[in-house]
Tab-separated table of C-alpha atoms in Angstrom:
chain	number	residue	atom	x	y	z
A	1	MET	CA	0.000	0.000	0.000
A	2	SER	CA	1.206	3.482	-0.627
A	3	LEU	CA	0.533	6.647	1.284
A	4	ARG	CA	-1.643	7.976	-1.530
A	5	TYR	CA	-4.375	5.394	-0.970
A	6	ALA	CA	-4.492	6.183	2.723
A	7	LEU	CA	-4.883	9.873	1.821
A	8	LEU	CA	-7.511	9.112	-0.814
A	9	ALA	CA	-9.382	7.091	1.831
A	10	LEU	CA	-9.431	10.151	4.095
A	11	LEU	CA	-10.570	12.426	1.294
A	12	THR	CA	-13.531	10.179	0.481
A	13	ALA	CA	-15.059	11.512	3.706
A	14	GLU	CA	-14.589	15.236	3.064
A	15	PRO	CA	-12.257	17.865	1.575
A	16	LEU	CA	-9.285	18.625	3.835
A	17	THR	CA	-6.378	21.026	3.981
A	18	GLY	CA	-2.914	19.504	4.206
A	19	TYR	CA	-2.859	20.363	7.904
A	20	ASP	CA	-6.257	18.737	8.499
A	21	ALA	CA	-5.247	15.685	6.457
A	22	ALA	CA	-2.098	15.241	8.564
A	23	LYS	CA	-4.087	15.693	11.779
A	24	ARG	CA	-6.853	13.284	10.708
A	25	PHE	CA	-4.289	10.844	9.400
A	26	GLY	CA	-2.832	10.326	12.860
A	27	GLY	CA	-6.250	9.750	14.413
A	28	SER	CA	-7.686	7.571	11.672
A	29	VAL	CA	-5.778	5.668	8.980
A	30	GLY	CA	-2.593	6.389	10.930
A	31	PHE	CA	-3.548	3.499	13.196
A	32	VAL	CA	-2.957	1.127	10.286
A	33	TRP	CA	-0.521	3.067	8.075
A	34	HIS	CA	2.218	5.265	9.534
A	35	ALA	CA	3.393	8.361	7.704
A	36	PRO	CA	5.034	11.518	9.051
A	37	ASP	CA	3.773	14.968	8.036
A	38	SER	CA	6.935	15.407	5.956
A	39	GLN	CA	5.617	12.699	3.589
A	40	ILE	CA	1.955	13.758	3.594
A	41	TYR	CA	2.342	17.280	2.167
A	42	PRO	CA	4.546	16.306	-0.820
A	43	GLU	CA	2.264	13.355	-1.603
A	44	LEU	CA	-0.780	15.657	-1.665
A	45	ARG	CA	1.017	17.903	-4.156
A	46	ARG	CA	1.961	14.904	-6.342
A	47	MET	CA	-1.603	13.618	-6.247
A	48	GLU	CA	-2.874	17.044	-7.294
A	49	LYS	CA	-0.452	17.112	-10.260
A	50	GLU	CA	-1.702	13.653	-11.273
A	51	GLY	CA	-5.346	14.794	-11.112
A	52	LEU	CA	-6.365	12.471	-8.264
A	53	ILE	CA	-7.262	15.427	-6.081
A	54	GLU	CA	-7.801	19.109	-6.711
A	55	GLY	CA	-6.751	21.981	-4.527
A	56	GLU	CA	-8.756	25.103	-3.812
A	57	GLN	CA	-7.445	28.128	-1.960
A	58	VAL	CA	-9.546	28.868	1.130
A	59	ARG	CA	-9.271	31.742	3.568
A	60	TRP	CA	-7.166	30.982	6.626
A	61	GLY	CA	-7.106	33.780	9.119
A	62	PRO	CA	-7.392	37.442	8.151
A	63	ASN	CA	-4.450	37.616	5.723
A	64	SER	CA	-3.677	34.143	4.436
A	65	THR	CA	-5.035	31.149	2.590
A	66	LYS	CA	-4.563	27.388	2.655
A	67	THR	CA	-5.115	24.745	0.036
A	68	ARG	CA	-8.100	22.482	0.676
A	69	TYR	CA	-8.000	19.241	-1.272
A	70	SER	CA	-10.982	17.338	-2.674
A	71	ILE	CA	-10.919	13.929	-4.283
A	72	THR	CA	-11.653	13.987	-8.028
A	73	ASP	CA	-13.509	11.411	-10.096
A	74	ASP	CA	-10.103	10.096	-11.217
A	75	GLY	CA	-9.090	9.856	-7.571
A	76	ILE	CA	-12.225	7.889	-6.719
A	77	ARG	CA	-11.558	5.553	-9.670
A	78	ALA	CA	-7.930	5.060	-8.561
A	79	PHE	CA	-9.065	4.359	-4.997
A	80	ARG	CA	-11.704	1.857	-6.186
A	81	ASP	CA	-9.157	0.145	-8.440
A	82	TRP	CA	-6.745	-0.181	-5.529
A	83	ILE	CA	-9.389	-1.425	-3.071
A	84	ASN	CA	-10.625	-4.019	-5.613
A	85	ALA	CA	-7.138	-5.272	-6.533
A	86	PRO	CA	-5.814	-8.462	-4.911
A	87	MET	CA	-4.149	-7.805	-1.563
A	88	ASP	CA	-0.402	-7.469	-1.758
A	89	TYR	CA	1.787	-9.051	0.892
A	90	GLY	CA	5.332	-7.834	1.234
A	91	PRO	CA	8.207	-9.818	2.664
A	92	ILE	CA	8.017	-10.353	6.404
A	93	ARG	CA	10.381	-8.340	8.567
A	94	ASP	CA	9.555	-9.162	12.150
A	95	ALA	CA	12.351	-8.204	14.548
A	96	PRO	CA	10.712	-9.478	17.778
A	97	HIS	CA	10.075	-12.958	16.364
A	98	MET	CA	13.506	-13.031	14.714
A	99	ARG	CA	15.128	-12.274	18.063
A	100	ALA	CA	12.987	-14.855	19.824
A	101	ALA	CA	14.333	-17.556	17.527
A	102	TYR	CA	17.792	-16.894	18.990
A	103	PHE	CA	17.002	-16.222	22.638
A	104	GLU	CA	19.399	-19.007	23.617
A	105	TRP	CA	22.163	-16.454	22.996
A	106	ALA	CA	20.637	-13.882	25.320
A	107	ASP	CA	20.813	-13.418	29.046
A	108	PRO	CA	17.557	-14.851	30.470
A	109	ASP	CA	16.846	-11.634	32.381
A	110	CYS	CA	17.188	-9.648	29.140
A	111	VAL	CA	14.808	-12.096	27.440
A	112	ARG	CA	12.286	-11.549	30.235
A	113	GLU	CA	12.675	-7.777	29.944
A	114	ASN	CA	12.197	-7.833	26.161
A	115	LEU	CA	9.145	-10.067	26.411
A	116	GLN	CA	7.638	-7.816	29.084
A	117	ARG	CA	8.238	-4.781	26.832
A	118	HIS	CA	6.469	-6.687	24.045
A	119	ILE	CA	3.510	-7.319	26.357
A	120	ASP	CA	3.433	-3.675	27.454
A	121	TYR	CA	3.633	-2.411	23.870
A	122	TYR	CA	0.828	-4.617	22.586
A	123	THR	CA	-1.303	-3.989	25.656
A	124	GLU	CA	-1.124	-0.261	24.901
A	125	GLN	CA	-1.778	-0.812	21.184
A	126	ARG	CA	-4.714	-3.106	21.923
A	127	ALA	CA	-6.273	-0.442	24.151
A	128	ARG	CA	-5.834	2.204	21.406
A	129	TRP	CA	-7.273	-0.062	18.722
A	130	ALA	CA	-10.174	-1.132	20.944
A	131	ALA	CA	-10.971	2.508	21.730
A	132	MET	CA	-10.864	3.336	18.017
A	133	ARG	CA	-13.185	0.413	17.270
A	134	ALA	CA	-15.600	1.597	19.968
A	135	SER	CA	-15.616	5.134	18.529
A	136	ILE	CA	-16.368	3.681	15.108
A	137	LEU	CA	-19.217	1.526	16.405
A	138	ASP	CA	-20.895	4.404	18.254
A	139	ALA	CA	-20.074	6.860	15.409
A	140	SER	CA	-18.365	9.242	17.823
A	141	HIS	CA	-15.115	9.313	15.822
A	142	PRO	CA	-15.066	12.582	13.837
A	143	THR	CA	-14.246	10.958	10.497
A	144	ILE	CA	-16.993	8.363	10.930
A	145	ALA	CA	-19.467	11.069	11.954
A	146	THR	CA	-18.547	13.010	8.797
A	147	ARG	CA	-18.984	9.923	6.623
A	148	ILE	CA	-22.371	9.193	8.203
A	149	GLU	CA	-23.493	12.743	7.385
A	150	LYS	CA	-22.159	12.584	3.829
A	151	TYR	CA	-23.428	9.172	2.720
A	152	PRO	CA	-27.032	7.895	2.610
A	153	ALA	CA	-28.437	5.938	5.549
A	154	ARG	CA	-28.426	2.687	3.541
A	155	GLU	CA	-24.575	2.900	3.525
A	156	HIS	CA	-24.108	3.536	7.261
A	157	GLU	CA	-24.012	-0.106	8.368
A	158	ARG	CA	-21.367	-0.948	5.766
A	159	ILE	CA	-19.274	2.115	6.589
A	160	ILE	CA	-19.222	1.231	10.275
A	161	ALA	CA	-19.059	-2.574	10.049
A	162	TYR	CA	-16.023	-2.816	7.758
A	163	LYS	CA	-14.014	-0.282	9.709
A	164	ALA	CA	-14.874	-1.978	13.015
A	165	PHE	CA	-13.905	-5.308	11.423
A	166	ALA	CA	-10.468	-3.915	10.506
A	167	TYR	CA	-9.825	-2.691	14.035
A	168	GLN	CA	-11.092	-5.943	15.542
A	169	GLY	CA	-8.382	-7.674	13.520
A	170	LEU	CA	-5.784	-5.374	15.093
A	171	VAL	CA	-7.179	-6.035	18.580
A	172	ASP	CA	-7.026	-9.785	17.912
A	173	ARG	CA	-3.463	-9.488	16.593
A	174	ALA	CA	-2.398	-7.608	19.731
A	175	THR	CA	-4.042	-10.235	21.936
A	176	ALA	CA	-2.162	-12.982	20.100
A	177	GLU	CA	1.152	-11.109	20.513
A	178	ILE	CA	0.513	-10.670	24.250
A	179	GLU	CA	-0.284	-14.379	24.643
A	180	TRP	CA	2.826	-15.289	22.635
A	181	ALA	CA	5.032	-13.173	24.910
A	182	HIS	CA	3.438	-14.717	28.024
A	183	ASP	CA	4.222	-18.159	26.566
A	184	GLY	CA	7.786	-16.927	26.033
A	185	LEU	CA	8.065	-15.861	29.668
A	186	ALA	CA	6.914	-19.323	30.754
A	187	LEU	CA	9.432	-20.898	28.367
A	188	VAL	CA	12.380	-18.858	29.622
A	189	ASP	CA	11.412	-19.707	33.217
A	190	LYS	CA	11.338	-23.396	32.291
A	191	LEU	CA	14.660	-23.304	30.406
A	192	SER	CA	16.473	-20.788	32.629
A	193	PRO	CA	14.839	-20.509	36.056
A	194	PRO	CA	15.274	-17.070	37.673
A	195	SER	CA	18.339	-16.691	39.889
A	196	PRO	CA	17.597	-17.108	43.631
């Protein structure tokens, strides 16, 4: 997936300035696709040059303007083409599981510390993803609320259900990672009991 499809996804809800897109990105698609602001602004400009979005100057404060971007028909077609294409899976690069395969080289206390950090990380992520899912289901998330206002009532269930489904997958993934790390703690205790 490229950043442009994440941005097109955001713009299917409503027109946004670059600033608003970056802000919404972090609180929406940013949960599933990371991108810093330094990548968002240039990508918006490239997308505008390619005709996927169009920019309009809007008043910003008493003496300045900002560009507000709207998705074009070509942008909607490109987004639909991408969403309908077969899913692409890149090569796996999983540092925690790679390290775990060689824990016999590590100090058992360091293994325990790393596994506990893994548990803490995924516990925090699971809470964030679960909260996002809840805000989707009750339509309190600003982007969902905007989509609900923009699209007809017959689309609301689909809008909410698929997004909640995506976040449920992240919650389930986090739960599996937490359980895996707990199994690892039990394994290190079995293979290298803690020092008295």
